[in-house]
Short mmCIF file of N, CA and C in Angstrom, two decimals:
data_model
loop_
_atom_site.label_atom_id
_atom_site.label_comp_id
_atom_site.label_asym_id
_atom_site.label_seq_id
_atom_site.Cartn_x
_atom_site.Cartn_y
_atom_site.Cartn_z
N UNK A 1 -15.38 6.86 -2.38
CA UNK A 1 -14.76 7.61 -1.31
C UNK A 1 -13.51 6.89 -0.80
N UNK A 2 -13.73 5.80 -0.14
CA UNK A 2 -12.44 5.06 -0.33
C UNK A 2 -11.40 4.76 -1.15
N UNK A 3 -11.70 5.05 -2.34
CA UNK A 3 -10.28 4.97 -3.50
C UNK A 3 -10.06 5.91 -3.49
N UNK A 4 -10.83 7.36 -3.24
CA UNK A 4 -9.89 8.54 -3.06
C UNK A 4 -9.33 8.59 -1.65
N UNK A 5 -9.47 8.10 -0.73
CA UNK A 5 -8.82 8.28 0.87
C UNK A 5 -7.62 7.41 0.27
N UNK A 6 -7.31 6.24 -0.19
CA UNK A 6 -6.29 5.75 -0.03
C UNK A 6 -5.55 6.09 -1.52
N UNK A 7 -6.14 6.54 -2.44
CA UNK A 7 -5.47 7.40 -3.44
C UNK A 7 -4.50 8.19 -3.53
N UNK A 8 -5.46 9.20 -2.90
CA UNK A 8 -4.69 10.67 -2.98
C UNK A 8 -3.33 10.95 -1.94
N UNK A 9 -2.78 9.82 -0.74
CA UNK A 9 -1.75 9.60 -0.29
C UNK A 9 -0.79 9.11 -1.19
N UNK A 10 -1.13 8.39 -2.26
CA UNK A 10 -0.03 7.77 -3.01
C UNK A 10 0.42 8.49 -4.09
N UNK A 11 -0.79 9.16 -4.85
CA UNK A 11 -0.26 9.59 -5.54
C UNK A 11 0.56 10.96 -5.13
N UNK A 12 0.42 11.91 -3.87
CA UNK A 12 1.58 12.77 -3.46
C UNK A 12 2.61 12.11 -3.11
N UNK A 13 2.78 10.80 -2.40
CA UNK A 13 4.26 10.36 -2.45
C UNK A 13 4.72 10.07 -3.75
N UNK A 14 4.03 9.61 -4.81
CA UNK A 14 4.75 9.37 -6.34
C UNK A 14 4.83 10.50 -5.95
N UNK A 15 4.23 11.82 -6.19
CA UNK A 15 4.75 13.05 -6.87
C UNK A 15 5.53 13.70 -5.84
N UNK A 16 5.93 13.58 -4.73
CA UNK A 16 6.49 13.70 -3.89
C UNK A 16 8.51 13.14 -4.25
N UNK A 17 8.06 11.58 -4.63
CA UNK A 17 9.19 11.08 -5.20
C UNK A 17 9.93 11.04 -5.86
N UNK A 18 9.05 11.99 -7.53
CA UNK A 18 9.71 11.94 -8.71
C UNK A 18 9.97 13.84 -8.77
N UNK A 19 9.31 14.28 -7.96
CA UNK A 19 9.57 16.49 -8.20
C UNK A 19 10.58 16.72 -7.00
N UNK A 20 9.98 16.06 -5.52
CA UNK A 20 11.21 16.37 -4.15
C UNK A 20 9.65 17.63 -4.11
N UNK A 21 8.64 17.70 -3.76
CA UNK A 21 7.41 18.59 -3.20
C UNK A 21 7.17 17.40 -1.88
N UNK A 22 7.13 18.43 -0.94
CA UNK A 22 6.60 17.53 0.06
C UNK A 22 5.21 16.94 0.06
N UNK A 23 5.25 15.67 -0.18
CA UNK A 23 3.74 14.94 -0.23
C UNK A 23 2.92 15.00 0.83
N UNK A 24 2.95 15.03 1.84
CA UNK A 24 2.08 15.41 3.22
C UNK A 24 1.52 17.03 3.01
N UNK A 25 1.71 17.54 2.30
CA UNK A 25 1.47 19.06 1.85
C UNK A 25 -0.04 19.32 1.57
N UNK A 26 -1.25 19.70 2.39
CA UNK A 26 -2.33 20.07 2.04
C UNK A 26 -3.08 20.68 0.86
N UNK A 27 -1.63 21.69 0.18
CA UNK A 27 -2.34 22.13 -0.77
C UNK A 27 -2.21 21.21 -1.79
N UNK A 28 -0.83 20.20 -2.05
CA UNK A 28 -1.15 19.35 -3.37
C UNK A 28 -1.76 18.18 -2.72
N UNK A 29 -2.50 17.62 -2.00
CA UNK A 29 -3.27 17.01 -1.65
C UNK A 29 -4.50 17.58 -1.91
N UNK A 30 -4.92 18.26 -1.93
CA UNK A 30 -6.20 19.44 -2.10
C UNK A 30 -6.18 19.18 -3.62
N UNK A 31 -5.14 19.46 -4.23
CA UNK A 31 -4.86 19.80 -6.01
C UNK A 31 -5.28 18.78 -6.37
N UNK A 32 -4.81 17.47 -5.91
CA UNK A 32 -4.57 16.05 -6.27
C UNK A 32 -6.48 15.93 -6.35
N UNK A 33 -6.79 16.16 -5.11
CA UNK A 33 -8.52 15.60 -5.11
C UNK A 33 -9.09 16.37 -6.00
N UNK A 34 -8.95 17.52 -6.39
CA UNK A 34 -9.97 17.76 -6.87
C UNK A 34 -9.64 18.08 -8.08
N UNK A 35 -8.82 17.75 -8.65
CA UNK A 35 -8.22 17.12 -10.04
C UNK A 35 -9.07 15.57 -10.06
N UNK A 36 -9.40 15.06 -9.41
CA UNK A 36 -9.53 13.61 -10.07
C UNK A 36 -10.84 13.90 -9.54
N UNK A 37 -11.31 14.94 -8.75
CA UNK A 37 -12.97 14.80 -8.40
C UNK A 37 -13.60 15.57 -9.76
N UNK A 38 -12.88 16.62 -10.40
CA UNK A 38 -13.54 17.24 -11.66
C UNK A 38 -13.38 16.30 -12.69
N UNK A 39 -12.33 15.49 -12.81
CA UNK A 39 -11.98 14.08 -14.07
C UNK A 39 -13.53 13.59 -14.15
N UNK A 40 -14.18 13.33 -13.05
CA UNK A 40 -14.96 12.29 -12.72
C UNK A 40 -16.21 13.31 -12.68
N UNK A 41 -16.28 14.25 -12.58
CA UNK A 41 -17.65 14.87 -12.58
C UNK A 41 -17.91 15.55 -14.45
N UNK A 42 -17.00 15.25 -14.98
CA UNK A 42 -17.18 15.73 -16.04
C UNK A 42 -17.06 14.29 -17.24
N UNK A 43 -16.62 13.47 -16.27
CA UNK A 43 -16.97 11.99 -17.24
C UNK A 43 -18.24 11.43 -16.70
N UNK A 44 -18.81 11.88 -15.74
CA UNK A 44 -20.39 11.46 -15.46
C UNK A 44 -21.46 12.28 -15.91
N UNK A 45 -21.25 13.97 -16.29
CA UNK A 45 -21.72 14.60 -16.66
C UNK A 45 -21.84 14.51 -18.04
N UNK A 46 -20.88 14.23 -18.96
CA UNK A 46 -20.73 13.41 -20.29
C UNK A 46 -21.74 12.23 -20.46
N UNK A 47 -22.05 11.41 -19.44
CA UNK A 47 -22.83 10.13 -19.85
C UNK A 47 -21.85 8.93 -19.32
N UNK A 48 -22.64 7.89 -19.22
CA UNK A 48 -22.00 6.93 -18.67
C UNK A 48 -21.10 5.73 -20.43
N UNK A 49 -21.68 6.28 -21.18
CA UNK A 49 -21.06 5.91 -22.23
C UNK A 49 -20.45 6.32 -22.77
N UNK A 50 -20.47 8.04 -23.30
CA UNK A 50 -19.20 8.61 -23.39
C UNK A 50 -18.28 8.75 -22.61
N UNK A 51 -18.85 9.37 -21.55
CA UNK A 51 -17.27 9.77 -20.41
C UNK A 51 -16.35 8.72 -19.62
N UNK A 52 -17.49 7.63 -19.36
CA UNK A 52 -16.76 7.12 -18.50
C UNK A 52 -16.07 5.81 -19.39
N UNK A 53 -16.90 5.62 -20.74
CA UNK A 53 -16.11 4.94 -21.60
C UNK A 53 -15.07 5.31 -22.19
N UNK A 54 -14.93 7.06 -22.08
CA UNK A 54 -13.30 7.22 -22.60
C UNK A 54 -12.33 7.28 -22.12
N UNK A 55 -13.04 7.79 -20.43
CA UNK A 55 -11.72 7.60 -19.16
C UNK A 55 -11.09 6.24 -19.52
N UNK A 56 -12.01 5.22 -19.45
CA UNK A 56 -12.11 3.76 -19.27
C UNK A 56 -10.81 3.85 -20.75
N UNK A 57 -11.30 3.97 -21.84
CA UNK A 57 -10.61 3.75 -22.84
C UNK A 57 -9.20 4.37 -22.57
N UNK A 58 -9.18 5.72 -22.25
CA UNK A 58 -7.63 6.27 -22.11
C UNK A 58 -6.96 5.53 -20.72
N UNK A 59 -7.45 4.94 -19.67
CA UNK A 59 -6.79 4.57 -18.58
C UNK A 59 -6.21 2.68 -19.24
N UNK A 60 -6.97 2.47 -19.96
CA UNK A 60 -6.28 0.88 -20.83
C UNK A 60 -5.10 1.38 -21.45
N UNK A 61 -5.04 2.44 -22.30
CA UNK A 61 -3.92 2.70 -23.36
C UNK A 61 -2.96 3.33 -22.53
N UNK A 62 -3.28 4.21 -21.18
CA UNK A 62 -2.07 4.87 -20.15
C UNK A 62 -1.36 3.53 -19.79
N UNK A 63 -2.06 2.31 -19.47
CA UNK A 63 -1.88 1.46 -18.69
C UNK A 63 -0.49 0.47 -19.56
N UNK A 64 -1.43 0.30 -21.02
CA UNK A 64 -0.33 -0.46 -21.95
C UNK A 64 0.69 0.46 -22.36
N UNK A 65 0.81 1.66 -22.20
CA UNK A 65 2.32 2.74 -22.54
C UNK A 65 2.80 2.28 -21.45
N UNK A 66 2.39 2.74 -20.17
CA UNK A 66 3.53 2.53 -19.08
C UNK A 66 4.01 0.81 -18.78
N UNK A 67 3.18 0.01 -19.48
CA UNK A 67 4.03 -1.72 -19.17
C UNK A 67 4.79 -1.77 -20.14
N UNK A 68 4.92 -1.11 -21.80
CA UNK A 68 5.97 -0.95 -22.60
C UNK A 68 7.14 0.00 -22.17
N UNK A 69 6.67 1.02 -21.19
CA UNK A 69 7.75 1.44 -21.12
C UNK A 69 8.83 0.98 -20.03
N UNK A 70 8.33 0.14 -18.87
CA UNK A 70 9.08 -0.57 -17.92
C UNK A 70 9.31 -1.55 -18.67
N UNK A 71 8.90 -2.18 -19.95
CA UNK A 71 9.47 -3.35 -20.64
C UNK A 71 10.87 -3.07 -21.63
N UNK A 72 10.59 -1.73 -21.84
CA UNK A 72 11.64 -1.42 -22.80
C UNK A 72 12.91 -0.44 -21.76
N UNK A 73 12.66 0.61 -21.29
CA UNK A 73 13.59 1.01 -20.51
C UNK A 73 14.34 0.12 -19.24
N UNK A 74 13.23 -1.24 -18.57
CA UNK A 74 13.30 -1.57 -17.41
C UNK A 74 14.54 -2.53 -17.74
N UNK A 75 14.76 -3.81 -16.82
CA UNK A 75 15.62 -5.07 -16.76
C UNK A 75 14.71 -5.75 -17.73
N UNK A 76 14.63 -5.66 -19.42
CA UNK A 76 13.88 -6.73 -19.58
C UNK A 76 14.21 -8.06 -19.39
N UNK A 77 15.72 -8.90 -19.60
CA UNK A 77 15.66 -9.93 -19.45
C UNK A 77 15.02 -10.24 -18.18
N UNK A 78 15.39 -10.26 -17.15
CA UNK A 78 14.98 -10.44 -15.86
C UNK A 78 13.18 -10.29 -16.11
N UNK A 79 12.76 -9.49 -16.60
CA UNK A 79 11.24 -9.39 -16.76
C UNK A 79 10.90 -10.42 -17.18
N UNK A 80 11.38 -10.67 -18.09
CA UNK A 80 10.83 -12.33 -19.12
C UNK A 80 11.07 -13.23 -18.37
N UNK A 81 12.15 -13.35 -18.02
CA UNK A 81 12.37 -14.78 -17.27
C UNK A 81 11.79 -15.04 -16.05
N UNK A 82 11.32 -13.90 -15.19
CA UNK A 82 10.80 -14.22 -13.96
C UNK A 82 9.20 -14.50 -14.38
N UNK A 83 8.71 -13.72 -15.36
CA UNK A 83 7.26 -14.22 -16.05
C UNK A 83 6.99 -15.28 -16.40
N UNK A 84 8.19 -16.07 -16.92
CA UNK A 84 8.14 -17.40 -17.45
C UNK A 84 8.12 -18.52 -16.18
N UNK A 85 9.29 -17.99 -15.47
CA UNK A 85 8.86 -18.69 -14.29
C UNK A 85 8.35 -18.77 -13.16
N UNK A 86 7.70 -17.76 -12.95
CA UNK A 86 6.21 -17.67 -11.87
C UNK A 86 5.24 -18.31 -13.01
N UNK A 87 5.39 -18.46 -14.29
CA UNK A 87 4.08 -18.69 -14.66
C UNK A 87 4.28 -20.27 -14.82
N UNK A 88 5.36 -20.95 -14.98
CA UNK A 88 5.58 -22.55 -14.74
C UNK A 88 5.38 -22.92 -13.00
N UNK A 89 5.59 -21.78 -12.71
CA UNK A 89 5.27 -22.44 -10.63
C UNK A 89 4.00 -22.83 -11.00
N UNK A 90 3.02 -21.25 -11.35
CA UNK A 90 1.67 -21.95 -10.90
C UNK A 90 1.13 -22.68 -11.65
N UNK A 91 1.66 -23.50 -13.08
CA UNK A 91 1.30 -24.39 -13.60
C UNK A 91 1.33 -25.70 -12.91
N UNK A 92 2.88 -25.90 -12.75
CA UNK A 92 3.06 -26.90 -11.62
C UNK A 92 1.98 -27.30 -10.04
N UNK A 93 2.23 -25.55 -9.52
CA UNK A 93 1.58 -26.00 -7.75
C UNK A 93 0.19 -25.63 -8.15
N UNK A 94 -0.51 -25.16 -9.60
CA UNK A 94 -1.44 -24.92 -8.94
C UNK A 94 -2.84 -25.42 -8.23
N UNK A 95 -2.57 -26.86 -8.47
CA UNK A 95 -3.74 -27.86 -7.86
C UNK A 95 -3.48 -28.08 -6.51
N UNK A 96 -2.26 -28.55 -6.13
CA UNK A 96 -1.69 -28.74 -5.17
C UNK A 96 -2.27 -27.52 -3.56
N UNK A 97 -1.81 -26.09 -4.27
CA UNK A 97 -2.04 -25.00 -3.50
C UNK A 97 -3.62 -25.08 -3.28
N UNK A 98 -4.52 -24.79 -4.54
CA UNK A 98 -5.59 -24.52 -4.29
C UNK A 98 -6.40 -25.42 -4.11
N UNK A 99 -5.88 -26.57 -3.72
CA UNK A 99 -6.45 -27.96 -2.61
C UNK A 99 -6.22 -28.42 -1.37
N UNK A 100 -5.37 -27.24 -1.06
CA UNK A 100 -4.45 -27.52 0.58
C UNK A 100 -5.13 -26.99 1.60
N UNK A 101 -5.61 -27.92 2.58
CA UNK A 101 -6.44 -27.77 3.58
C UNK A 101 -5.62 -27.56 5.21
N UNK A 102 -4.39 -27.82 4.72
CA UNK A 102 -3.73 -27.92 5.93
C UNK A 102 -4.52 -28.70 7.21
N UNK A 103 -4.67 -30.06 7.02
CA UNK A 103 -5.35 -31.00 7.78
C UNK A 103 -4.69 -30.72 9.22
N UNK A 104 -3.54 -31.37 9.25
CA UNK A 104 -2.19 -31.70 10.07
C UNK A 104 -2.01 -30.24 11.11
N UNK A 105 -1.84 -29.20 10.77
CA UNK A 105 -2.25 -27.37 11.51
C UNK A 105 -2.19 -27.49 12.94
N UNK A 106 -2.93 -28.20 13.42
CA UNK A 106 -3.76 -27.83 14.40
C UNK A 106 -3.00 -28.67 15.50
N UNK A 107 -2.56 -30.02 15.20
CA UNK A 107 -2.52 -31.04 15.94
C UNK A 107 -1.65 -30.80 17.19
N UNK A 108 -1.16 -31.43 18.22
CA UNK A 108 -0.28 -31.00 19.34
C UNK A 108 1.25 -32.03 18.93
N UNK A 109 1.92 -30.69 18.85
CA UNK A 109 3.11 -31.19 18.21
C UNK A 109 3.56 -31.37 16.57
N UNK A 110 2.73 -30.85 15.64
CA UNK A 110 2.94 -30.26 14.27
C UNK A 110 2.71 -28.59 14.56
N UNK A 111 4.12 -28.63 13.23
CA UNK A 111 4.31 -27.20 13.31
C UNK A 111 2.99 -26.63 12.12
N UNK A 112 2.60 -25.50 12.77
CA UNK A 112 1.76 -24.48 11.69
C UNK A 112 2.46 -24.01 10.35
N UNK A 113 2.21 -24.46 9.16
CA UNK A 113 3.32 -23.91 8.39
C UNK A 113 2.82 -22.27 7.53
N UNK A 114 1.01 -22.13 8.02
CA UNK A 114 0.48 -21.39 7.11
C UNK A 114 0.12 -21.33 5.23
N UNK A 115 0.56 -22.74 5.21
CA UNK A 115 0.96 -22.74 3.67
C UNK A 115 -0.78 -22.79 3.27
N UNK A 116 -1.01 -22.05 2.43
CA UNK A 116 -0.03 -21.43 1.19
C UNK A 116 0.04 -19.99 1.36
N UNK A 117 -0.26 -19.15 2.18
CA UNK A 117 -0.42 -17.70 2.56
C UNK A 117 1.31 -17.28 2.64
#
């Protein structure tokens, strides 16, 4: 119930974003739910091994088209290089971060720095 409450707002602003339909609109909010409430009653009605293993299977392969296609249409250099280097940060900080207790925080007259949040 909760992934459809905070769902079905997003996906009318995507579709809101990419057609110009007003997303606050009841009836494609209405469309939207019960499009993904029949997806789901007919992949449970299928079995938990067929249906929901093929949703499961087609939502991996939706998932790897759309990261090829922001890889190939998108900024790829910029893609690579920022991958490469967020992924040397947390090589570098990542002991550092996920050992930081922020002792010092509290004291009168040190500043709070919040780190690492």
């Amino acid at each position: 119930a909760t992934s459809l409450a905070l769902g079905v707002p997003l996906i009318s602003a995507g579709i809101e974003r990419l057609t110009g339909l007003d997303g606050k609109n009841m009836i494609l909010r209405s469309a939207i739910l019960l499009t993904i409430t029949v997806i789901f009653a007919i992949s449970s009605y299928t079995g938990l091994k067929k249906g929901i293993q093929k949703l499961s299977d087609i939502n991996v392969w939706l998932s790897f088209v759309l990261l090829a296609f922001i890889f190939i249409i998108g900024p790829t250099v910029f893609i690579m290089e920022t991958t490469v280097t967020g992924f040397g940060n947390m090589l570098r900080d990542f002991f550092h971060m996920a050992t930081w207790l922020e002792p010092f925080g509290g004291i009168k007259g040190r500043k709070e720095t919040n780190f690492p949040q």
